[in-house]
mmCIF file of C-alpha atoms in Angstrom:
data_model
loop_
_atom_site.group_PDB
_atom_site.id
_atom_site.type_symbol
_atom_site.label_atom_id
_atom_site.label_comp_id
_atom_site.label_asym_id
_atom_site.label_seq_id
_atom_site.Cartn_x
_atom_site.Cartn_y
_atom_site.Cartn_z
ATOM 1 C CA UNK A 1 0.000 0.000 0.000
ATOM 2 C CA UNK A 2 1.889 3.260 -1.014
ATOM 3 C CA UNK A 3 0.165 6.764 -1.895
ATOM 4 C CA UNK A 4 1.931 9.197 -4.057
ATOM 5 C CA UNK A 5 1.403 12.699 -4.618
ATOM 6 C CA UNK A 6 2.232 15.104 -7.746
ATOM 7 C CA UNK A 7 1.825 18.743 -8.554
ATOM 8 C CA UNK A 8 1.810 19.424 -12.314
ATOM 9 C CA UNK A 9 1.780 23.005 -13.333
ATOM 10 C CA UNK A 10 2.152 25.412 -16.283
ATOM 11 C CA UNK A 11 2.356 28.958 -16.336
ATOM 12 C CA UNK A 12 3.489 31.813 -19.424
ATOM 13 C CA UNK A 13 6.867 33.412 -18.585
ATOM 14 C CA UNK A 14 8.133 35.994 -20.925
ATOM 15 C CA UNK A 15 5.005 34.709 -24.104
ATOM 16 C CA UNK A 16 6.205 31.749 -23.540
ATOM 17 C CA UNK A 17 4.962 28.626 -21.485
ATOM 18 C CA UNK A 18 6.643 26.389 -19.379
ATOM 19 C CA UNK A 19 5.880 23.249 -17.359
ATOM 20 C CA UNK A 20 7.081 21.883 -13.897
ATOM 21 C CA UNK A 21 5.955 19.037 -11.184
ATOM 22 C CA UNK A 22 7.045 18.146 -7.897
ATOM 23 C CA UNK A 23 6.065 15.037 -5.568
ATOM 24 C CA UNK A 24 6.475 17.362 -2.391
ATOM 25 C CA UNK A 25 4.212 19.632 -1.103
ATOM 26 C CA UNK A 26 5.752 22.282 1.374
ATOM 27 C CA UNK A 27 6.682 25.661 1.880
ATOM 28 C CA UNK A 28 9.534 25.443 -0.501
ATOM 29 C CA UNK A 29 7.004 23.909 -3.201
ATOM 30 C CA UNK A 30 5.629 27.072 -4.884
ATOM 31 C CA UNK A 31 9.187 28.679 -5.764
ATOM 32 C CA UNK A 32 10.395 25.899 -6.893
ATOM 33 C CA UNK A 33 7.758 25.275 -9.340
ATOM 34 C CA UNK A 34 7.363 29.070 -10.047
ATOM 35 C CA UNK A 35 11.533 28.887 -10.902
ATOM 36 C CA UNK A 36 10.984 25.801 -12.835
ATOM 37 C CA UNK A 37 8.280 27.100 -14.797
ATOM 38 C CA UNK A 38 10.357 30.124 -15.442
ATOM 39 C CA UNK A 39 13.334 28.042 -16.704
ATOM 40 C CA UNK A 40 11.113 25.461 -18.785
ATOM 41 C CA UNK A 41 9.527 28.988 -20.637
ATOM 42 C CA UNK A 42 13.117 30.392 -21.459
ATOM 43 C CA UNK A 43 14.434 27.358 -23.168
ATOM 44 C CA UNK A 44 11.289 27.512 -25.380
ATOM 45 C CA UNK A 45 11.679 28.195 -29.066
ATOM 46 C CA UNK A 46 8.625 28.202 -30.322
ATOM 47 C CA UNK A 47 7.298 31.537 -31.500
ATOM 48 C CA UNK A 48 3.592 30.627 -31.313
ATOM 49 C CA UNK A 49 1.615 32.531 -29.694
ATOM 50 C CA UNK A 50 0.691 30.330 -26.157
ATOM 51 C CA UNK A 51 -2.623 30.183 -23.787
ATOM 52 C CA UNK A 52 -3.989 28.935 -20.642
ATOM 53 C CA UNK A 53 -7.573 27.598 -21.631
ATOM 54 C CA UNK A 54 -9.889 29.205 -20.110
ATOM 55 C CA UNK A 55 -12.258 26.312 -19.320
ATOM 56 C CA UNK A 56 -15.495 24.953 -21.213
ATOM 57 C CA UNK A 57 -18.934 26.717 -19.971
ATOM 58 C CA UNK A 58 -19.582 23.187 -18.856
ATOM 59 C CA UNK A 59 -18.454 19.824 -18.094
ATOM 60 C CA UNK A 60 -20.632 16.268 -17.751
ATOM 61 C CA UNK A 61 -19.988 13.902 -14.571
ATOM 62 C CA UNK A 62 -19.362 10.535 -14.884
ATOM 63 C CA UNK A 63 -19.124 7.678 -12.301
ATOM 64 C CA UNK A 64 -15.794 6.708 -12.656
ATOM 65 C CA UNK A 65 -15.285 6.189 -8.886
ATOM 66 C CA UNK A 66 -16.584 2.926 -6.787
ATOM 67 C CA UNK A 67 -16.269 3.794 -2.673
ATOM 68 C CA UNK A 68 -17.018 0.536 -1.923
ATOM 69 C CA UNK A 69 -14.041 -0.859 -3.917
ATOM 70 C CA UNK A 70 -11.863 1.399 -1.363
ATOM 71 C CA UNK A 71 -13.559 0.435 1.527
ATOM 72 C CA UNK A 72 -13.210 -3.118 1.435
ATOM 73 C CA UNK A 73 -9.976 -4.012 3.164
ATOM 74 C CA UNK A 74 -6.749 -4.860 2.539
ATOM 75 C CA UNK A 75 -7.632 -8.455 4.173
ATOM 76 C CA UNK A 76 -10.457 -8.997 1.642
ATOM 77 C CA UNK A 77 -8.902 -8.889 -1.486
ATOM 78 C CA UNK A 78 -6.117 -10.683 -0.136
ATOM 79 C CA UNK A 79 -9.235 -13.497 0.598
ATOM 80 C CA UNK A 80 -10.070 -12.897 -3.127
ATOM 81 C CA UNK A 81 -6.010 -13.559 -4.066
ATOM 82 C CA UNK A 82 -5.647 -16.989 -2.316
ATOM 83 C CA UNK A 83 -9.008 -17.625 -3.295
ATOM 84 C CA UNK A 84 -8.312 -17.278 -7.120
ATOM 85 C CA UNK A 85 -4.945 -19.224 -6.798
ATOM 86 C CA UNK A 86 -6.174 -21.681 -4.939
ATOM 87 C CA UNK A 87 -9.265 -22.467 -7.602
ATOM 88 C CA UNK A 88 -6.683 -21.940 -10.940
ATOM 89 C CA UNK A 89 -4.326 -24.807 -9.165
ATOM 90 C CA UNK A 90 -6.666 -27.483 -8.596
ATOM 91 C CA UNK A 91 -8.158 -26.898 -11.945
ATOM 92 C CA UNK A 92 -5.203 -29.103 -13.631
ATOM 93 C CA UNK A 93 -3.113 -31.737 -12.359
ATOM 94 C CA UNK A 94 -0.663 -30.467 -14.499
ATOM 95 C CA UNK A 95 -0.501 -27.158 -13.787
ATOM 96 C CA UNK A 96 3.071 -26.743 -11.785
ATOM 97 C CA UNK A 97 3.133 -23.556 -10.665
ATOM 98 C CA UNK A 98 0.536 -20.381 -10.132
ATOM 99 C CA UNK A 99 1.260 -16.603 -10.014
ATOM 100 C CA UNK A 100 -1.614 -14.671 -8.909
ATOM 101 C CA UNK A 101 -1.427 -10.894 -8.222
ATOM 102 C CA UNK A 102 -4.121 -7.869 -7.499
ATOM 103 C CA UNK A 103 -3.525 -4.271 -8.164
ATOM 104 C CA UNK A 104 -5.301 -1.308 -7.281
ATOM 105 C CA UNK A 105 -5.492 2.467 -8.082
ATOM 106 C CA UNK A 106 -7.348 5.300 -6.823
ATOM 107 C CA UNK A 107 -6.304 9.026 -8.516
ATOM 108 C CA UNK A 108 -7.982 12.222 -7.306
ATOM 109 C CA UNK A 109 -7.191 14.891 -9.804
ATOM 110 C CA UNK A 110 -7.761 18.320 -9.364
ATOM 111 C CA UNK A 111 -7.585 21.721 -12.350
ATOM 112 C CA UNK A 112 -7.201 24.823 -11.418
ATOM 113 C CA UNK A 113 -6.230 27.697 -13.514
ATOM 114 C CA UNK A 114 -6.305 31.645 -13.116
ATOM 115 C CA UNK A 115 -9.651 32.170 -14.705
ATOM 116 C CA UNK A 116 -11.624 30.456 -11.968
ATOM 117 C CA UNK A 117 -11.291 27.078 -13.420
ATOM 118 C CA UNK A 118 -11.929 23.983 -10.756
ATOM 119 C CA UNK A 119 -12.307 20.524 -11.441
ATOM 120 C CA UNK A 120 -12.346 17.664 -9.507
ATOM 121 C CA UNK A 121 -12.317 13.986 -10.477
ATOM 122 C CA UNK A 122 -11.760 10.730 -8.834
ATOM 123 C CA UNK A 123 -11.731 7.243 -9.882
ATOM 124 C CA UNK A 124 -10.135 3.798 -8.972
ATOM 125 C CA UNK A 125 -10.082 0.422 -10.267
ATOM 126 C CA UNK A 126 -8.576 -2.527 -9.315
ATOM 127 C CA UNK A 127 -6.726 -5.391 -11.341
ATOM 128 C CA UNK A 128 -6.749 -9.033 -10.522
ATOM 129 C CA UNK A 129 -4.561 -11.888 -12.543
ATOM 130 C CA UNK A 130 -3.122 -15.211 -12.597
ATOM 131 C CA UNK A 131 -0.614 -16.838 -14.849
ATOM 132 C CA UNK A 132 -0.106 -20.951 -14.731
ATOM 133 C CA UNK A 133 2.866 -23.306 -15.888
ATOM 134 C CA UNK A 134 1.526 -26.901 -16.484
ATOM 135 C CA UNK A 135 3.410 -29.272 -18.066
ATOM 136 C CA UNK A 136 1.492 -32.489 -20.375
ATOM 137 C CA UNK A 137 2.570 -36.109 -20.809
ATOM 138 C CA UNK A 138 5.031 -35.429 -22.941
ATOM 139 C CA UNK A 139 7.542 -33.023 -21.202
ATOM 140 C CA UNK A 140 6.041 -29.798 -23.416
ATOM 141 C CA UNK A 141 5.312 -26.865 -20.878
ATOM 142 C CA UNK A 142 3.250 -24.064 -21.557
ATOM 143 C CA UNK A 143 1.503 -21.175 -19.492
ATOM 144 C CA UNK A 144 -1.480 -19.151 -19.429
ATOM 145 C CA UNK A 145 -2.598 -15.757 -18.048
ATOM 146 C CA UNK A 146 -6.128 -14.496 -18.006
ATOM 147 C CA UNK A 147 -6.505 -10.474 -15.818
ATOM 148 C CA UNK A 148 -9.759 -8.819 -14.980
ATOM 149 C CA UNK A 149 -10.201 -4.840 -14.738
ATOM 150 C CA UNK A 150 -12.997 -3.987 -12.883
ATOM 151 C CA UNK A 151 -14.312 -1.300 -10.297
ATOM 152 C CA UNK A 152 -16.704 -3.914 -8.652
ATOM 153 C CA UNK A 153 -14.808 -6.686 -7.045
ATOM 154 C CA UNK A 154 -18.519 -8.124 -6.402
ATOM 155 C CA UNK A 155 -18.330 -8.435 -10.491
ATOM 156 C CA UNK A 156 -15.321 -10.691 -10.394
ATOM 157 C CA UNK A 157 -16.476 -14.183 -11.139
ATOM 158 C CA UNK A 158 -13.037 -16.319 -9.770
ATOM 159 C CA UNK A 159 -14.321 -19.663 -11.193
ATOM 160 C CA UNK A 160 -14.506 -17.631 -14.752
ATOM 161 C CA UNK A 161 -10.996 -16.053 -14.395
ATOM 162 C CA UNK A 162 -9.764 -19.186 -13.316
ATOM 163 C CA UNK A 163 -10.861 -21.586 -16.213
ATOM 164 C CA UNK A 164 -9.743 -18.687 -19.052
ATOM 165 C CA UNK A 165 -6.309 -19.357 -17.177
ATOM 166 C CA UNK A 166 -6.288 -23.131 -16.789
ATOM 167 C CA UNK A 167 -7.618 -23.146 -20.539
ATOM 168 C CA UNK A 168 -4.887 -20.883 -22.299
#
C-alpha cells in the first residue's frame, strides 16, 4: 500500500509557457515550481503565440469512482487472491506452478487555472490476474494468463478467471 502525490503546473513566462511538477508539497514547493516554470519557458523556441484555456462553460460527470471498492480491506482482497490461486491450481493436475497478483489504483485529480477554473475527479479500479505453468505427458510446458479490470470486485467471477487461465 503506497500513496503518491504530484503537482503538475504550467504557467506563461516571458510569451512563452513552461511546465514543472514536484512530488512534495511544502513551503519550498511554490518557488520551486514558479523557478521551474520560469526556466522550462526560457528554453522555449517556439514563437507561437501560447494560452492557458480558459475552461469549457460546462463539463458532464461521470461515475468513474466505486467507494465501496476502497472500503473493502486490505484483508479482503487478499481473501479474493488466495481464493483465485487456490481455484486456478486445482483446476489441472498439471498445472506446476501459479502466479496470482491484485492491483489497485485510486487518482484524485484536481484543475485549477487563473480564470476560476476547478475541477475535480476521482476514480479507482482494481486489477486481478493469474498466470499458470503446467506441463502435459510429454515433457512440453506451456503457461497461461487471463486479468480482470474492474471497479466492482462483487463483479469478479473467480471460477470464470480461473478456467480462461487453466484453458490458455
Amino acid at each position: 500500500i503506497s500513496d503518491s502525490f504530484v503537482l503538475s503546473a504550467r504557467g506563461i513566462y516571458n510569451s512563452k509557457i513552461g511546465y514543472a511538477t514536484s512530488e512534495k508539497l511544502d513551503a519550498s514547493t511554490i518557488d520551486y515550481v514558479i523557478s521551474n516554470i520560469k526556466a522550462n519557458a526560457n528554453v522555449i523556441t517556439s514563437e507561437d503565440k501560447q494560452f492557458i484555456f480558459p475552461g469549457s462553460e460546462k463539463y458532464s460527470k461521470k461515475n468513474v469512482y466505486n467507494k465501496a471498492l476502497n472500503e473493502t480491506s486490505p484483508q479482503e482482497k487478499i481473501a479474493i487472491v488466495k481464493e483465485l490461486d487456490a481455484k486456478v491450481k486445482t483446476l489441472d493436475s498439471r498445472i506446476s506452478e501459479v502466479e496470482t497478483g491484485y492491483e489497485e489504483e485510486t487518482e484524485e485529480v484536481t484543475m485549477l487555472n487563473s480564470y476560476g477554473l476547478k475541477l475535480t475527479s476521482k476514480q479507482n479500479y482494481a486489477v486481478i490476474y493469474s498466470s499458470a505453468v503446467a506441463t502435459d505427458e510429454t515433457g512440453e510446458t506451456k503457461n497461461g494468463f487471463s486479468m480482470k479490470i474492474l471497479s466492482d470486485l462483487s463483479e469478479l467471477n473467480i471460477e470464470e478467471v480461473a478456467a480462461k487461465v487453466v484453458e490458455k
